[in-house]
Coordinates of N, CA and C in Angstrom, one line a residue:
X29 N 118.2 105.2 84.7 CA 118.1 105.2 83.2 C 117.9 103.8 82.6
X30 N 117.9 102.8 83.5 CA 117.7 101.4 83.0 C 116.6 100.8 83.9
X31 N 116.2 99.6 83.4 CA 115.4 98.7 84.3 C 116.3 98.1 85.3
X32 N 116.0 98.3 86.6 CA 116.9 97.8 87.7 C 116.1 96.7 88.4
X33 N 116.7 95.5 88.5 CA 116.0 94.3 89.1 C 116.5 94.1 90.5
X34 N 115.6 93.9 91.4 CA 115.9 93.6 92.8 C 115.3 92.2 93.1
X35 N 116.1 91.3 93.5 CA 115.7 89.9 93.7 C 115.2 89.9 95.2
X36 N 114.0 89.4 95.4 CA 113.4 89.2 96.7 C 113.7 87.8 97.2
X37 N 113.5 86.8 96.3 CA 113.8 85.4 96.5 C 113.9 84.7 95.2
X38 N 113.9 83.4 95.1 CA 114.1 82.7 93.9 C 112.9 83.0 92.9
X39 N 111.8 83.3 93.4 CA 110.6 83.4 92.5 C 110.1 84.9 92.4
X40 N 110.6 85.8 93.1 CA 110.0 87.2 93.1 C 111.1 88.3 92.9
X41 N 110.7 89.3 92.1 CA 111.6 90.4 91.9 C 110.8 91.7 91.9
X42 N 111.4 92.7 92.3 CA 110.9 94.1 92.1 C 111.7 94.7 91.0
X43 N 111.0 95.4 90.1 CA 111.7 96.1 89.0 C 111.5 97.6 89.1
X44 N 112.6 98.3 89.1 CA 112.5 99.8 89.1 C 112.6 100.3 87.7
X45 N 111.5 100.9 87.2 CA 111.5 101.4 85.9 C 112.0 102.9 85.9
X46 N 112.6 103.3 84.8 CA 113.1 104.7 84.7 C 112.0 105.7 85.0
X47 N 112.3 106.7 85.8 CA 111.3 107.8 86.1 C 111.4 108.9 85.1
X48 N 111.2 108.5 83.8 CA 111.4 109.5 82.8 C 110.5 110.7 82.8
X49 N 109.4 110.6 83.5 CA 108.5 111.8 83.6 C 109.1 113.0 84.3
X50 N 110.2 112.7 85.1 CA 110.8 113.8 85.9 C 112.2 114.1 85.5
X51 N 112.9 113.3 84.8 CA 114.3 113.5 84.5 C 114.5 114.6 83.4
X52 N 115.6 115.3 83.6 CA 115.9 116.4 82.7 C 116.9 115.8 81.7
X53 N 116.4 115.2 80.7 CA 117.2 114.6 79.6 C 116.6 114.9 78.3
X54 N 117.3 114.7 77.2 CA 116.7 115.0 75.9 C 115.5 114.2 75.6
X55 N 114.6 114.7 74.8 CA 113.4 114.0 74.4 C 113.7 112.6 73.8
X56 N 114.7 112.5 73.0 CA 115.1 111.2 72.4 C 115.3 110.2 73.5
X57 N 116.0 110.5 74.6 CA 116.3 109.6 75.7 C 115.0 109.2 76.4
X58 N 114.1 110.2 76.6 CA 112.8 109.9 77.2 C 112.0 108.9 76.3
X59 N 112.1 109.1 75.0 CA 111.3 108.2 74.1 C 111.9 106.8 74.2
X60 N 113.2 106.7 74.3 CA 113.9 105.3 74.5 C 113.4 104.7 75.8
X61 N 113.4 105.5 76.9 CA 112.9 104.9 78.2 C 111.5 104.5 78.1
X62 N 110.7 105.3 77.4 CA 109.3 105.0 77.3 C 109.1 103.7 76.5
X63 N 109.9 103.5 75.4 CA 109.8 102.3 74.6 C 110.2 101.1 75.4
X64 N 111.3 101.2 76.2 CA 111.7 100.1 77.1 C 110.7 99.8 78.1
X65 N 110.1 100.8 78.7 CA 109.0 100.5 79.7 C 107.8 99.8 79.1
X66 N 107.4 100.3 77.9 CA 106.2 99.7 77.2 C 106.5 98.3 76.9
X67 N 107.7 98.0 76.4 CA 108.0 96.6 76.0 C 108.0 95.7 77.3
X68 N 108.6 96.2 78.4 CA 108.6 95.5 79.6 C 107.2 95.2 80.1
X69 N 106.4 96.3 80.2 CA 105.1 96.2 80.8 C 104.2 95.3 79.9
X70 N 104.3 95.4 78.6 CA 103.4 94.6 77.7 C 103.8 93.1 77.6
X71 N 105.1 92.8 77.8 CA 105.6 91.4 77.6 C 105.7 90.6 78.9
X72 N 105.7 91.2 80.0 CA 105.9 90.4 81.3 C 104.6 89.8 81.7
X73 N 104.5 88.5 81.5 CA 103.3 87.7 81.9 C 103.2 87.6 83.4
X74 N 104.3 87.6 84.1 CA 104.3 87.4 85.5 C 104.1 88.6 86.3
X75 N 103.9 89.7 85.7 CA 103.8 91.0 86.3 C 102.5 91.0 87.2
X76 N 102.6 91.3 88.5 CA 101.5 91.3 89.4 C 100.8 92.6 89.6
X77 N 101.6 93.7 89.4 CA 101.1 95.0 89.7 C 102.1 96.0 89.5
X78 N 101.7 97.3 89.6 CA 102.7 98.4 89.5 C 102.5 99.3 90.6
X79 N 103.6 99.7 91.3 CA 103.7 100.7 92.3 C 104.1 102.0 91.6
X80 N 103.2 102.9 91.6 CA 103.5 104.2 91.0 C 103.8 105.3 92.0
X81 N 105.0 105.9 92.0 CA 105.3 106.9 92.9 C 104.9 108.3 92.3
X82 N 104.1 109.0 93.1 CA 103.7 110.4 92.7 C 104.1 111.3 93.9
X83 N 104.7 112.4 93.5 CA 105.0 113.4 94.5 C 103.7 114.0 95.0
X84 N 103.5 114.0 96.3 CA 102.2 114.4 96.8 C 101.8 115.8 96.5
X85 N 102.9 116.6 96.2 CA 102.7 118.0 95.9 C 102.3 118.2 94.4
X86 N 102.5 117.2 93.6 CA 102.2 117.3 92.1 C 101.7 116.0 91.6
X87 N 100.6 115.5 92.2 CA 100.0 114.2 91.7 C 99.3 114.3 90.4
X88 N 99.2 113.2 89.8 CA 98.4 113.0 88.6 C 98.9 113.9 87.4
X89 N 100.2 113.8 87.2 CA 100.8 114.5 86.1 C 100.3 113.7 84.8
X90 N 100.7 114.3 83.6 CA 100.3 113.6 82.4 C 100.9 112.2 82.4
X91 N 102.2 112.1 82.8 CA 102.8 110.8 82.9 C 102.1 109.8 83.8
X92 N 101.7 110.3 85.0 CA 100.9 109.5 85.9 C 99.6 109.0 85.3
X93 N 98.9 109.9 84.6 CA 97.6 109.5 84.0 C 97.8 108.5 82.9
X94 N 98.9 108.7 82.1 CA 99.3 107.7 81.1 C 99.5 106.3 81.7
X95 N 100.2 106.2 82.8 CA 100.5 105.0 83.5 C 99.2 104.4 84.0
X96 N 98.3 105.2 84.6 CA 97.0 104.7 85.1 C 96.2 104.2 84.0
X97 N 96.1 104.9 82.8 CA 95.3 104.4 81.7 C 95.9 103.1 81.1
X98 N 97.2 103.0 81.0 CA 97.9 101.8 80.5 C 97.5 100.6 81.4
X99 N 97.7 100.8 82.7 CA 97.4 99.7 83.6 C 95.9 99.3 83.6
X100 N 95.0 100.3 83.5 CA 93.6 100.0 83.4 C 93.3 99.2 82.1
X101 N 93.9 99.5 81.0 CA 93.8 98.8 79.7 C 94.2 97.4 79.8
X102 N 95.3 97.1 80.6 CA 95.8 95.8 80.8 C 95.2 95.1 82.0
X103 N 94.3 95.7 82.7 CA 93.7 95.2 83.9 C 94.8 94.8 84.9
X104 N 95.8 95.7 85.0 CA 96.9 95.5 85.9 C 96.7 96.3 87.1
X105 N 96.7 95.7 88.3 CA 96.6 96.5 89.5 C 97.7 97.6 89.7
X106 N 97.3 98.7 90.3 CA 98.3 99.8 90.5 C 98.1 100.3 91.9
X107 N 99.2 100.5 92.6 CA 99.2 101.0 94.0 C 100.0 102.3 93.9
X108 N 99.4 103.4 94.3 CA 100.1 104.7 94.3 C 100.7 105.0 95.6
X109 N 101.9 105.4 95.6 CA 102.6 105.9 96.8 C 102.7 107.4 96.6
X110 N 102.0 108.2 97.4 CA 102.1 109.6 97.4 C 103.3 110.0 98.3
X111 N 104.4 110.1 97.6 CA 105.7 110.4 98.3 C 105.8 111.8 98.8
X112 N 106.8 111.9 99.7 CA 107.1 113.2 100.3 C 105.9 113.8 101.1
X113 N 105.1 112.8 101.7 CA 103.9 113.2 102.5 C 104.3 114.1 103.6
X114 N 105.5 114.0 104.1 CA 106.0 114.9 105.2 C 106.1 116.3 104.8
X115 N 106.0 116.6 103.5 CA 106.1 118.0 103.0 C 104.8 118.8 103.2
X116 N 103.7 118.1 103.4 CA 102.4 118.8 103.5 C 101.9 118.5 104.9
X117 N 101.0 119.5 105.4 CA 100.3 119.3 106.6 C 99.2 118.3 106.4
X118 N 98.7 117.7 107.5 CA 97.7 116.6 107.4 C 96.5 116.9 106.5
X119 N 95.9 118.1 106.6 CA 94.7 118.4 105.8 C 95.0 118.4 104.3
X120 N 96.0 119.1 103.8 CA 96.4 119.1 102.4 C 96.8 117.7 101.9
X121 N 97.5 117.0 102.8 CA 98.0 115.6 102.4 C 96.7 114.7 102.2
X122 N 95.8 114.8 103.1 CA 94.6 114.0 103.0 C 93.8 114.4 101.8
X123 N 93.7 115.7 101.5 CA 93.0 116.2 100.3 C 93.7 115.6 99.0
X124 N 95.0 115.6 99.0 CA 95.7 115.0 97.8 C 95.4 113.5 97.7
X125 N 95.4 112.8 98.8 CA 95.1 111.4 98.8 C 93.7 111.1 98.3
X126 N 92.8 111.9 98.8 CA 91.4 111.8 98.3 C 91.3 112.0 96.8
X127 N 91.9 113.0 96.3 CA 91.9 113.3 94.9 C 92.4 112.1 94.1
X128 N 93.5 111.6 94.5 CA 94.1 110.4 93.8 C 93.2 109.2 93.9
X129 N 92.7 108.9 95.1 CA 91.8 107.8 95.2 C 90.6 107.9 94.4
X130 N 90.1 109.1 94.3 CA 88.9 109.4 93.4 C 89.2 109.1 92.0
X131 N 90.4 109.4 91.5 CA 90.8 109.1 90.1 C 90.9 107.6 89.9
X132 N 91.1 106.8 91.0 CA 91.2 105.4 90.9 C 89.9 104.6 91.1
X133 N 88.9 105.4 91.5 CA 87.7 104.7 92.0 C 87.0 103.8 91.0
X134 N 87.2 104.0 89.7 CA 86.5 103.1 88.7 C 87.2 101.8 88.5
X135 N 88.3 101.6 89.2 CA 89.1 100.4 89.1 C 89.3 99.9 90.6
X136 N 88.5 99.0 91.0 CA 88.5 98.6 92.5 C 89.9 98.0 92.9
X137 N 90.6 97.3 92.0 CA 91.9 96.7 92.5 C 93.0 97.7 92.8
X138 N 92.8 99.0 92.4 CA 93.8 100.0 92.5 C 93.6 100.6 93.9
X139 N 94.8 101.2 94.4 CA 94.8 101.8 95.7 C 95.8 102.9 95.8
X140 N 95.8 103.7 96.8 CA 96.7 104.8 97.0 C 97.0 105.0 98.5
X141 N 98.1 105.5 98.9 CA 98.4 105.7 100.2 C 99.4 106.9 100.4
X142 N 99.5 107.4 101.6 CA 100.6 108.4 101.9 C 101.9 107.7 102.1
X143 N 103.0 108.3 101.8 CA 104.3 107.7 102.0 C 105.3 108.8 102.2
X144 N 106.2 108.5 103.2 CA 107.4 109.4 103.4 C 108.5 108.5 103.8
X145 N 109.6 108.5 103.0 CA 110.8 107.8 103.4 C 111.5 108.5 104.6
X146 N 111.4 109.8 104.6 CA 112.0 110.5 105.7 C 111.4 110.2 107.0
X147 N 110.1 110.2 107.1 CA 109.4 110.0 108.4 C 109.0 108.5 108.6
X148 N 109.3 107.7 107.6 CA 109.0 106.2 107.6 C 107.5 106.0 107.6
X149 N 106.7 106.9 107.0 CA 105.3 106.8 107.0 C 104.9 105.9 105.8
X150 N 104.0 104.9 106.1 CA 103.4 104.1 105.0 C 104.3 102.9 104.6
X151 N 105.4 102.6 105.2 CA 106.2 101.5 104.8 C 105.5 100.2 105.0
X152 N 104.8 100.0 106.2 CA 104.1 98.7 106.5 C 103.0 98.5 105.5
X153 N 102.3 99.6 105.2 CA 101.2 99.5 104.2 C 101.7 99.1 102.8
X154 N 102.8 99.6 102.4 CA 103.3 99.3 101.1 C 103.8 97.8 101.1
X155 N 104.5 97.4 102.2 CA 104.9 96.0 102.3 C 103.7 95.1 102.2
X156 N 102.6 95.4 102.9 CA 101.4 94.6 102.9 C 100.9 94.5 101.5
X157 N 100.9 95.5 100.8 CA 100.4 95.5 99.4 C 101.2 94.6 98.5
X158 N 102.5 94.7 98.6 CA 103.4 93.8 97.9 C 103.3 92.3 98.3
X159 N 103.2 92.1 99.6 CA 103.0 90.8 100.1 C 101.7 90.1 99.6
X160 N 100.7 90.9 99.5 CA 99.4 90.4 99.0 C 99.5 90.1 97.5
X161 N 100.1 90.9 96.7 CA 100.3 90.7 95.3 C 101.2 89.4 95.0
X162 N 102.2 89.2 95.9 CA 103.1 88.2 95.6 C 102.8 86.9 96.4
X163 N 101.7 86.9 97.2 CA 101.4 85.8 98.0 C 102.5 85.4 99.0
X164 N 103.0 86.5 99.6 CA 104.1 86.3 100.6 C 103.4 86.6 102.0
X165 N 104.0 85.9 103.0 CA 103.6 86.3 104.4 C 104.6 87.3 104.8
X166 N 104.1 88.3 105.6 CA 104.9 89.3 106.2 C 106.1 88.7 106.9
X167 N 107.3 89.2 106.7 CA 108.4 88.6 107.3 C 109.2 87.7 106.3
X168 N 108.5 87.3 105.2 CA 109.2 86.5 104.2 C 110.3 87.3 103.5

């Protein structure tokens, strides 16, 4: 329900924004979260990119499309993690990935990948994306 900051080192942080698109809370609370996110995203000059988590079974929700449009407007790179990839067989998972990548095709700095925390799928690819954005070497 808040912005949560994770310090990587003296110069780098990851920030977890509220997932208000999915929470079952009153609309007034969702509006407050949205305002906090908008302020954060619009005012952070050091922001390098946004990792957007989408459930592979329900990608490209209205909230997801809003975030993609916002990032495109700000020329902010976005990397989509299609979470819960272990819930689908390979064919449907790849079809979902293709659908999301196609929606990102007009913005070359954007990317998408399959991800499963349960099966540990896609962790290295996500680390590589972050390392590239933050100019870190793997292992830093």
